[in-house]
Coordinates of C-alpha atoms and ligand atoms in Angstrom, one line a residue:
X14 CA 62.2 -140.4 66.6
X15 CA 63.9 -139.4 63.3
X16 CA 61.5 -141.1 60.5
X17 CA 64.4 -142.1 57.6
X18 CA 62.4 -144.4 55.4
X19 CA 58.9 -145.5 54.3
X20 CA 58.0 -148.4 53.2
X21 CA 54.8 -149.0 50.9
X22 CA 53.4 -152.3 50.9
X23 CA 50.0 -153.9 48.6
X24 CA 49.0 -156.6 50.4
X25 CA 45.8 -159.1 49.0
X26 CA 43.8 -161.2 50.8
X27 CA 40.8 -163.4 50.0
X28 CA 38.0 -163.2 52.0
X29 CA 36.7 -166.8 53.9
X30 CA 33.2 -165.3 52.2
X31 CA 32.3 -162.7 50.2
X32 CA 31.4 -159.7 51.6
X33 CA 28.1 -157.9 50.1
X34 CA 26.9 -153.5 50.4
X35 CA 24.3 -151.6 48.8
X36 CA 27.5 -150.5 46.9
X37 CA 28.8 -154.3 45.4
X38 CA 30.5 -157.8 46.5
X39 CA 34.0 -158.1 47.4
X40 CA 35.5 -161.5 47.3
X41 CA 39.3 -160.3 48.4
X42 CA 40.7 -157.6 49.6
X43 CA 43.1 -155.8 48.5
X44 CA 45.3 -153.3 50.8
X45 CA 48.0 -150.9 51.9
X46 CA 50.3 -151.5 54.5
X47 CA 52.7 -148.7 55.7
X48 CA 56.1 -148.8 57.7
X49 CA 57.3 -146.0 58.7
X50 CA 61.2 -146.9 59.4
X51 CA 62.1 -144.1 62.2
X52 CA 65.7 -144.6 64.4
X53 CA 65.9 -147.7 66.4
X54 CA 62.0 -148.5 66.2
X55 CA 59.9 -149.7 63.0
X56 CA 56.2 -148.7 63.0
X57 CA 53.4 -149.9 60.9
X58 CA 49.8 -149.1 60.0
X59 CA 47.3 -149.9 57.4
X60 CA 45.6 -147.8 54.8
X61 CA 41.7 -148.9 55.2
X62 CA 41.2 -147.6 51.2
X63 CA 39.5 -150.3 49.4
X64 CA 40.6 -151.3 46.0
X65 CA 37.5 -149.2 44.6
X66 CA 36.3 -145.6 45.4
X67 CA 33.1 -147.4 46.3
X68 CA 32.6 -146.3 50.3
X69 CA 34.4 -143.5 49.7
X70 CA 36.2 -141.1 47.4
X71 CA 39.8 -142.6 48.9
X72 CA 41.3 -146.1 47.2
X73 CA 44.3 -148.5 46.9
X74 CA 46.2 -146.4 44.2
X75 CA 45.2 -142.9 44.9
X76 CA 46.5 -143.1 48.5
X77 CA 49.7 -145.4 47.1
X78 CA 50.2 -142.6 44.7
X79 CA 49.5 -139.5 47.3
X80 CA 51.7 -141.0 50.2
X81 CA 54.2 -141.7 47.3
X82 CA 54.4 -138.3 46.0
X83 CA 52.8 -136.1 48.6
X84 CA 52.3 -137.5 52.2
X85 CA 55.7 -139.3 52.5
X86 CA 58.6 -136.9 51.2
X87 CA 56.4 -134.6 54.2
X88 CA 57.5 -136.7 57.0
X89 CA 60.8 -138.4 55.9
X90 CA 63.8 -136.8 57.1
X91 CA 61.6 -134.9 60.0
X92 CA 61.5 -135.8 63.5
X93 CA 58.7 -136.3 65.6
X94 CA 58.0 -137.1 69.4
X95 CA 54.9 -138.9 68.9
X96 CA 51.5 -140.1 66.8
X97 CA 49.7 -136.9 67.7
X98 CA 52.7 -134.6 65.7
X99 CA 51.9 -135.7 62.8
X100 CA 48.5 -134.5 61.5
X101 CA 50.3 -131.4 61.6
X102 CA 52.5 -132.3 59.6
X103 CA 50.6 -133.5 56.8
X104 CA 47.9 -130.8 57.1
X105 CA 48.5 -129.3 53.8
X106 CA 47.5 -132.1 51.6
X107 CA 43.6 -131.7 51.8
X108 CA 41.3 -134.9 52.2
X109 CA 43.3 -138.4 51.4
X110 CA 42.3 -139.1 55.4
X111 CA 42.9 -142.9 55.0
X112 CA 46.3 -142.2 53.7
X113 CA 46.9 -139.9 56.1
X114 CA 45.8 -142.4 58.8
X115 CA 47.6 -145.1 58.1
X116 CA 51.1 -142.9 58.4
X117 CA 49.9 -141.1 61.8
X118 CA 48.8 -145.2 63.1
X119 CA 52.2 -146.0 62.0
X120 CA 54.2 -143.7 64.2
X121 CA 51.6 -144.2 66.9
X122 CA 52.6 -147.9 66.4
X123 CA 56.5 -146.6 66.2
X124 CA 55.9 -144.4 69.8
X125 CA 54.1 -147.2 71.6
X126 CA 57.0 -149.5 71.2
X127 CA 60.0 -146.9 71.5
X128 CA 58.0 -146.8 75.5
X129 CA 57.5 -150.3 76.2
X130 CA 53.6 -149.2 76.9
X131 CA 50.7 -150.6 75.5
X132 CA 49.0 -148.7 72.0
X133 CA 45.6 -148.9 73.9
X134 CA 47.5 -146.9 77.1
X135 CA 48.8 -144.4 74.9
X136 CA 45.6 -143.4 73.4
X137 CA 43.6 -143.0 76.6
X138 CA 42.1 -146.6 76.5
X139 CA 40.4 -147.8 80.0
X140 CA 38.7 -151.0 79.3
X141 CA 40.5 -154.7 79.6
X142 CA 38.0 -156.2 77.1
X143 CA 36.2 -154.7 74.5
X144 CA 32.5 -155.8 73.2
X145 CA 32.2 -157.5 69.9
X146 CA 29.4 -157.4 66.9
X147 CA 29.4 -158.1 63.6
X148 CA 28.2 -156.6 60.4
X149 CA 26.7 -159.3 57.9
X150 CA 26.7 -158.5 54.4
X151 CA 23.8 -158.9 51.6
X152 CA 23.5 -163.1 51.2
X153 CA 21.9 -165.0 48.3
X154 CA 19.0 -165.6 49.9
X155 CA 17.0 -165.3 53.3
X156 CA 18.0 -168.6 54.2
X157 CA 21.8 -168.2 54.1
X158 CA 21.7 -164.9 56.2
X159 CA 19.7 -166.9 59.1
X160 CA 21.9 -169.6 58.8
X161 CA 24.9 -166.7 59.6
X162 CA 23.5 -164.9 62.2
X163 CA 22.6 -168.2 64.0
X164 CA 26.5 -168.9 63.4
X165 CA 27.5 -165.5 65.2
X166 CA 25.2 -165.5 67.9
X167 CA 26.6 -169.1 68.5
X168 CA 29.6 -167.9 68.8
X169 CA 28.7 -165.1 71.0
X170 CA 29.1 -162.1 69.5
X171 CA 26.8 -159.5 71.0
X172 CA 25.3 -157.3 68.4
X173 CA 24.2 -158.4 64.5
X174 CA 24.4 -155.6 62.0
X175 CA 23.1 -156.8 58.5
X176 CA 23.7 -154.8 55.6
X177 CA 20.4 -153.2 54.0
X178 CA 19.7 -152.0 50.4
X179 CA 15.8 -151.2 48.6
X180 CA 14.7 -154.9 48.2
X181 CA 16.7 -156.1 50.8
X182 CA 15.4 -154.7 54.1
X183 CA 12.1 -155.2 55.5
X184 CA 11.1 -158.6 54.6
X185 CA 14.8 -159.6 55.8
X186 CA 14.1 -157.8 59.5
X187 CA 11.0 -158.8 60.1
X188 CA 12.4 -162.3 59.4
X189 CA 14.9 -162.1 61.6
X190 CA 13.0 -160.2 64.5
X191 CA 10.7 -162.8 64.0
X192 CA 13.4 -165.7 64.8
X193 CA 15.2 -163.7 67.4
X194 CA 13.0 -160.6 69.1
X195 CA 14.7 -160.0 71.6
X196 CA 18.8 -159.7 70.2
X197 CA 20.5 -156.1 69.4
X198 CA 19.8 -156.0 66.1
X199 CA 20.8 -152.4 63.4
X200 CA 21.0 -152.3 60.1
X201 CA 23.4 -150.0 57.9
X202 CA 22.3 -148.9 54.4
X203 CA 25.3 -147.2 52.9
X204 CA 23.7 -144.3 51.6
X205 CA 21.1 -146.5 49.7
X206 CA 18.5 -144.5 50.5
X207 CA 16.9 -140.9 49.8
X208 CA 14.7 -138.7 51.8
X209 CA 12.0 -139.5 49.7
X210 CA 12.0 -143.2 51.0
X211 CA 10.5 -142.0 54.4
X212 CA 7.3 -143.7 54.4
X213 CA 9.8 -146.6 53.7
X214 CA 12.0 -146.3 56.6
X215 CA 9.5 -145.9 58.7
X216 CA 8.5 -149.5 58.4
X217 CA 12.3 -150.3 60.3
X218 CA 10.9 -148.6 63.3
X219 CA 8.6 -151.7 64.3
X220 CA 12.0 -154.1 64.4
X221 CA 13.1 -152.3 67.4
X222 CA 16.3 -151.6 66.3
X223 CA 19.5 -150.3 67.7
X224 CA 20.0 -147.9 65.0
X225 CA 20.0 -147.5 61.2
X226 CA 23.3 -146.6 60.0
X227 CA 24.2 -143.9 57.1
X228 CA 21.1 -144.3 55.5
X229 CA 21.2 -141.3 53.2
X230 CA 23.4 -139.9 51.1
X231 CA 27.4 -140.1 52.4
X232 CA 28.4 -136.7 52.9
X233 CA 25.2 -135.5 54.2
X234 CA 23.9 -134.1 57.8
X235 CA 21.3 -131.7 56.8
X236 CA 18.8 -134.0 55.4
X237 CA 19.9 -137.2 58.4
X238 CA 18.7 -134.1 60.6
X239 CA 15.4 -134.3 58.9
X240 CA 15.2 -137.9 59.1
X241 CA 16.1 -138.3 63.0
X242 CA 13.6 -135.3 63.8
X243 CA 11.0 -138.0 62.3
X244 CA 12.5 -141.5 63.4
X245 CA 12.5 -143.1 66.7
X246 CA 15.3 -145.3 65.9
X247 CA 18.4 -143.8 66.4
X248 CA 19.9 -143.3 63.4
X249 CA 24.1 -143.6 63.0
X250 CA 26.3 -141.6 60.8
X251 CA 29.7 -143.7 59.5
X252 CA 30.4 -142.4 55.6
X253 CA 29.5 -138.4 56.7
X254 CA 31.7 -138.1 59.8
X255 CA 35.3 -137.4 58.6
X256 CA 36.3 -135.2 61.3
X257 CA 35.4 -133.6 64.6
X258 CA 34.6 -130.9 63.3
X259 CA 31.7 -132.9 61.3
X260 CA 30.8 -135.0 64.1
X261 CA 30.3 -131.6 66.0
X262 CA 27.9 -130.3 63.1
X263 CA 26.0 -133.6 62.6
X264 CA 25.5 -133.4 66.8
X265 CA 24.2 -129.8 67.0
X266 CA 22.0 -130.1 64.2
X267 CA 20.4 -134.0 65.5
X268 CA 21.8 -135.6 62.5
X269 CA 22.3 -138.6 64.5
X270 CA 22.6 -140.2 67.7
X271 CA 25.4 -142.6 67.7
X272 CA 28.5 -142.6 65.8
X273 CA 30.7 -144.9 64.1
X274 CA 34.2 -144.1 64.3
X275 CA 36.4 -145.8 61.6
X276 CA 39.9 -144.1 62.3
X277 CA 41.2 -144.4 58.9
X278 CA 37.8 -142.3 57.6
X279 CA 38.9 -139.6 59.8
X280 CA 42.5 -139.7 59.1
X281 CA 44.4 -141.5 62.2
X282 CA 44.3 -142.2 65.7
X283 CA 44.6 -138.0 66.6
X284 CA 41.3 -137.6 64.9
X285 CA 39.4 -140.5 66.1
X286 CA 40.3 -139.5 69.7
X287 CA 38.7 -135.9 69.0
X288 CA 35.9 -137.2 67.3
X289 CA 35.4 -139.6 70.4
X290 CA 35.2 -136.5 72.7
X291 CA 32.9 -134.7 71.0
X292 CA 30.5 -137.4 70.9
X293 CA 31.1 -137.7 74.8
X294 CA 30.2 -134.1 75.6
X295 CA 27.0 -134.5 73.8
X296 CA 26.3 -137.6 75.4
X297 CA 26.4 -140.1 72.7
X298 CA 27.7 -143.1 72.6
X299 CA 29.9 -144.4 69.8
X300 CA 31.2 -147.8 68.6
X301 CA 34.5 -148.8 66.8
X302 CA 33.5 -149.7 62.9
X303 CA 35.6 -152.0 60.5
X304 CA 36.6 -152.1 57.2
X305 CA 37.7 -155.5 56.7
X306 CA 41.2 -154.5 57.8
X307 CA 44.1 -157.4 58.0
X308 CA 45.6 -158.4 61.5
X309 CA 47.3 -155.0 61.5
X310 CA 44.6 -152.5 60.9
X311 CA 42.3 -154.8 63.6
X312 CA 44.5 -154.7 66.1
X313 CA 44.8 -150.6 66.1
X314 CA 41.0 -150.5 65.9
X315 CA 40.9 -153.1 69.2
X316 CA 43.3 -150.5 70.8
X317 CA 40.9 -147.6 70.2
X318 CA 37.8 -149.4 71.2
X319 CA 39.2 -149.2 74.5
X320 CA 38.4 -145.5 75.0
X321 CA 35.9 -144.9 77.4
X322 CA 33.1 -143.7 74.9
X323 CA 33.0 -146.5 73.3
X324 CA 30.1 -148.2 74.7
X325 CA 28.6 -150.2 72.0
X326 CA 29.9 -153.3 71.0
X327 CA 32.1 -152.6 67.6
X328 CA 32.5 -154.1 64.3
X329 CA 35.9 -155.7 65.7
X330 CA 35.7 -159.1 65.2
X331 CA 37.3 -162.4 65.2
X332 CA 40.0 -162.6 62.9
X333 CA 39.0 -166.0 61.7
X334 CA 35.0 -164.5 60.2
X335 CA 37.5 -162.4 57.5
X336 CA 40.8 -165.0 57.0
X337 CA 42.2 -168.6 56.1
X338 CA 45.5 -167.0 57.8
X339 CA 45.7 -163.8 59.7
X340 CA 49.0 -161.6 59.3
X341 CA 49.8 -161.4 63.1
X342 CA 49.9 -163.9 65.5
X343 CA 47.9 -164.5 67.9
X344 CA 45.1 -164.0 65.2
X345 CA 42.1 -161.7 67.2
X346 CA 39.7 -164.2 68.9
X347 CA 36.4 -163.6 70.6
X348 CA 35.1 -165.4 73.8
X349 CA 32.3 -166.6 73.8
X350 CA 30.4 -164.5 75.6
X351 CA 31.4 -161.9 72.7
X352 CA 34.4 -159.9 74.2
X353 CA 38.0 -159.4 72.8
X354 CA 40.2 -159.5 75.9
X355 CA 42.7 -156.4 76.0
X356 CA 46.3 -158.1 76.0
X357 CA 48.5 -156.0 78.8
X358 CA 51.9 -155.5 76.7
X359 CA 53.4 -152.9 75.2
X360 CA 52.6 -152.2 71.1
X361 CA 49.6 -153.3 69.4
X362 CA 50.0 -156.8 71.4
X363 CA 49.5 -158.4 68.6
X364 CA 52.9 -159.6 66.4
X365 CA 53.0 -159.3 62.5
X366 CA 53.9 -162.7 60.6
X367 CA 56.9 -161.2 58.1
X368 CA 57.0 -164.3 56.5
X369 CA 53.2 -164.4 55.9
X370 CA 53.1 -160.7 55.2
X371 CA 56.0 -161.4 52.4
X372 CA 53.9 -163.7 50.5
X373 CA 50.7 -162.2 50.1
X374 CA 53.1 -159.0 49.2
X375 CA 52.3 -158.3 45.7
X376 CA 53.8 -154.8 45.4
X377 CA 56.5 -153.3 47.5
X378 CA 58.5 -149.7 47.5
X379 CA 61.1 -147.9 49.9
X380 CA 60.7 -144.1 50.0
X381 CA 63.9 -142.8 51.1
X382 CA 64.6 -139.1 51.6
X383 CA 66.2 -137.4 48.0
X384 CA 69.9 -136.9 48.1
Ligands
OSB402 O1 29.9 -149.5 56.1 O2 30.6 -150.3 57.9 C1 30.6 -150.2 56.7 C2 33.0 -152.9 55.4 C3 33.6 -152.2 54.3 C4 33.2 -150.9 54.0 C5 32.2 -150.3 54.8 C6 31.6 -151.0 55.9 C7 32.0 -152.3 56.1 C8 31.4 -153.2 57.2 C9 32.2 -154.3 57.6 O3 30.3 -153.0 57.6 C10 32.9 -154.1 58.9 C11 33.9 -155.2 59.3 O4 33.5 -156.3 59.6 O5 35.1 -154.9 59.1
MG403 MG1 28.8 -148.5 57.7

């Protein structure tokens, strides 16, 4: 597949309800779609960045400006066979993993439907239906986060993650253990916490939960080591696994027991797959995360979560909990028992809206090779 154009696309969507981390409250998103325009076969993928360098170093601009500049005049002009060329590729430009990511999902995309086989086929999926929790952000009160988990576990979803920051945590576990002892229940701090809080964190071990996600600092596995060694609860590393490399380090040394894979984090499909692996070898399970990603973006992470490894339920969820209007069709939906059923055809399964995608465009560049 000759790649002969990119296009770069800002897309922003408001959020059905805010969305509150240890790190701020987002009411819209705003977000980076990539086509990469290769012979005979468009492919697409979304940058994860958020608008802010809040969860990570990487957002909107900086990866607009590196794939501009930098990741883009890399791959236009070259041919590639497939997904898994491209890291190669792009190996030069250090870090910038969500931009990176979206390009390699893109031709991933491109390759699926060039062979008429499913995404999930093509990255070693096995599963016809995939899990589903959710992860509830920071509320106003007590009362409106009970009043959304009861929602969610209404509707089925299998697993309630709630977000966790210092004054925000105990008192808000023990209320909802106390309503519902019995559900898989984890909580995920975003680095809001130090080593020095360990007498705190040891109060989460009574709620029984199914781990404590990233609760020290982002890029750390050294001091998580420390704070496993001393914790029942499992805890699970999102922020500090970028690669496999990492997710091998963070495993020898017991940073963690389960991991979250986000594949724009680690930089694209290639990654996520190796990452997966690793964790297999050493036994732990791992679970598909989100990042409030558009139609696009969830239907890639659907595909992945069909890997044999991943055997928690993920933060994939209905498109409906994120959007008024989705930008593929159908939008993601969640049965009620809490599963997203695998859809048998080739691509994503899942069909962008170009007309909806148009006008929710709000910036929009071709990168063409230089004459
Ligand atoms: O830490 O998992 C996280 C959203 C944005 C940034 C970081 C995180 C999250 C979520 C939401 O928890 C996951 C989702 O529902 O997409
Ligand atoms: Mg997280």
């Amino acid at each position: 597949m000759k790649i002969k154009a990119i296009t770069l696309r800002e897309i922003e969507m408001p959020l059905v309800h805010f969305f509150e981390t240890s790190f701020g409250r987002m009411y819209s998103r705003r977000m980076l779609l990539v086509t990469v325009h290769c012979e005979g076969v468009d492919g697409w993928g979304e940058c994860v960045a958020d608008e802010s360098p809040f969860y990570s170093s990487e957002c909107v601009d900086i990866a607009s400006l590196v794939i501009r500049q930098y990741l883009g005049p890399m791959l236009i002009g070259k041919s590639v066979e497939k997904g898994s060329d491209v890291p190669a590729l792009l190996a030069k430009v250090r870090g910038h993993r969500m931009a990176k990511g979206a390009l390699e999902n893109a031709i991933w995309d491109a390759e699926a439907k060039a062979k008429n086989v499913p995404l999930w086929k093509l990255l070693g999926g096995t599963r016809d239906k995939i899990p589903c929790g959710v992860s509830i952000g920071i509320q106003d009160s007590h009362e409106q986060l009970v009043d959304k988990i009861a929602g969610e576990l209404a509707a089925g979803y299998q697993r309630i993650k709630v977000k966790v920051k210092p004054g925000w945590d105990v008192e808000v576990l023990a209320k909802i253990r106390k309503r519902w002892p019995q559900i898989l229940l984890s909580c995920d701090a975003n680095s809001a916490y130090t080593l020095a809080d360990l007498d705190h964190l040891k109060k989460f071990e009574e709620f029984k939960l199914l781990m404590i996600e990233q609760p020290l600092w982002n890029d750390d596995f050294y001091f998580h080591a420390a704070l496993q060694k001393q914790m029942q609860t499992a805890i699970c590393l999102d922020e500090a696994i970028e690669s496999a490399r990492d997710a091998q380090a963070a495993l020898e040394l017991g940073s963690c027991r389960i991991i979250n894979i986000k594949v724009g984090r680690v930089g694209g499909f290639s990654e996520a797959i190796a990452v997966h692996n690793i964790a297999q070898k050493f036994n732990v399970p791992v679970w598909c995360g989100g990042m409030l990603e558009s139609g696009l973006g969830r239907s890639h992470n659907i595909a992945l979560s069909t890997l044999p490894n991943f055997k928690l339920p993920g933060d994939v969820s209905a498109s409906k909990r994120y959007w008024k209007e989705d930008v593929i069709e159908p939008e993601v939906t969640v049965s009620g028992d809490g599963f997203i059923a695998i859809r048998d055809v080739p691509g994503t399964g899942y069909t962008l809206r170009p007309d909806q995608i148009e006008k929710i465009t709000v910036k929009k560049e071709t990168l063409r090779q230089a004459k």
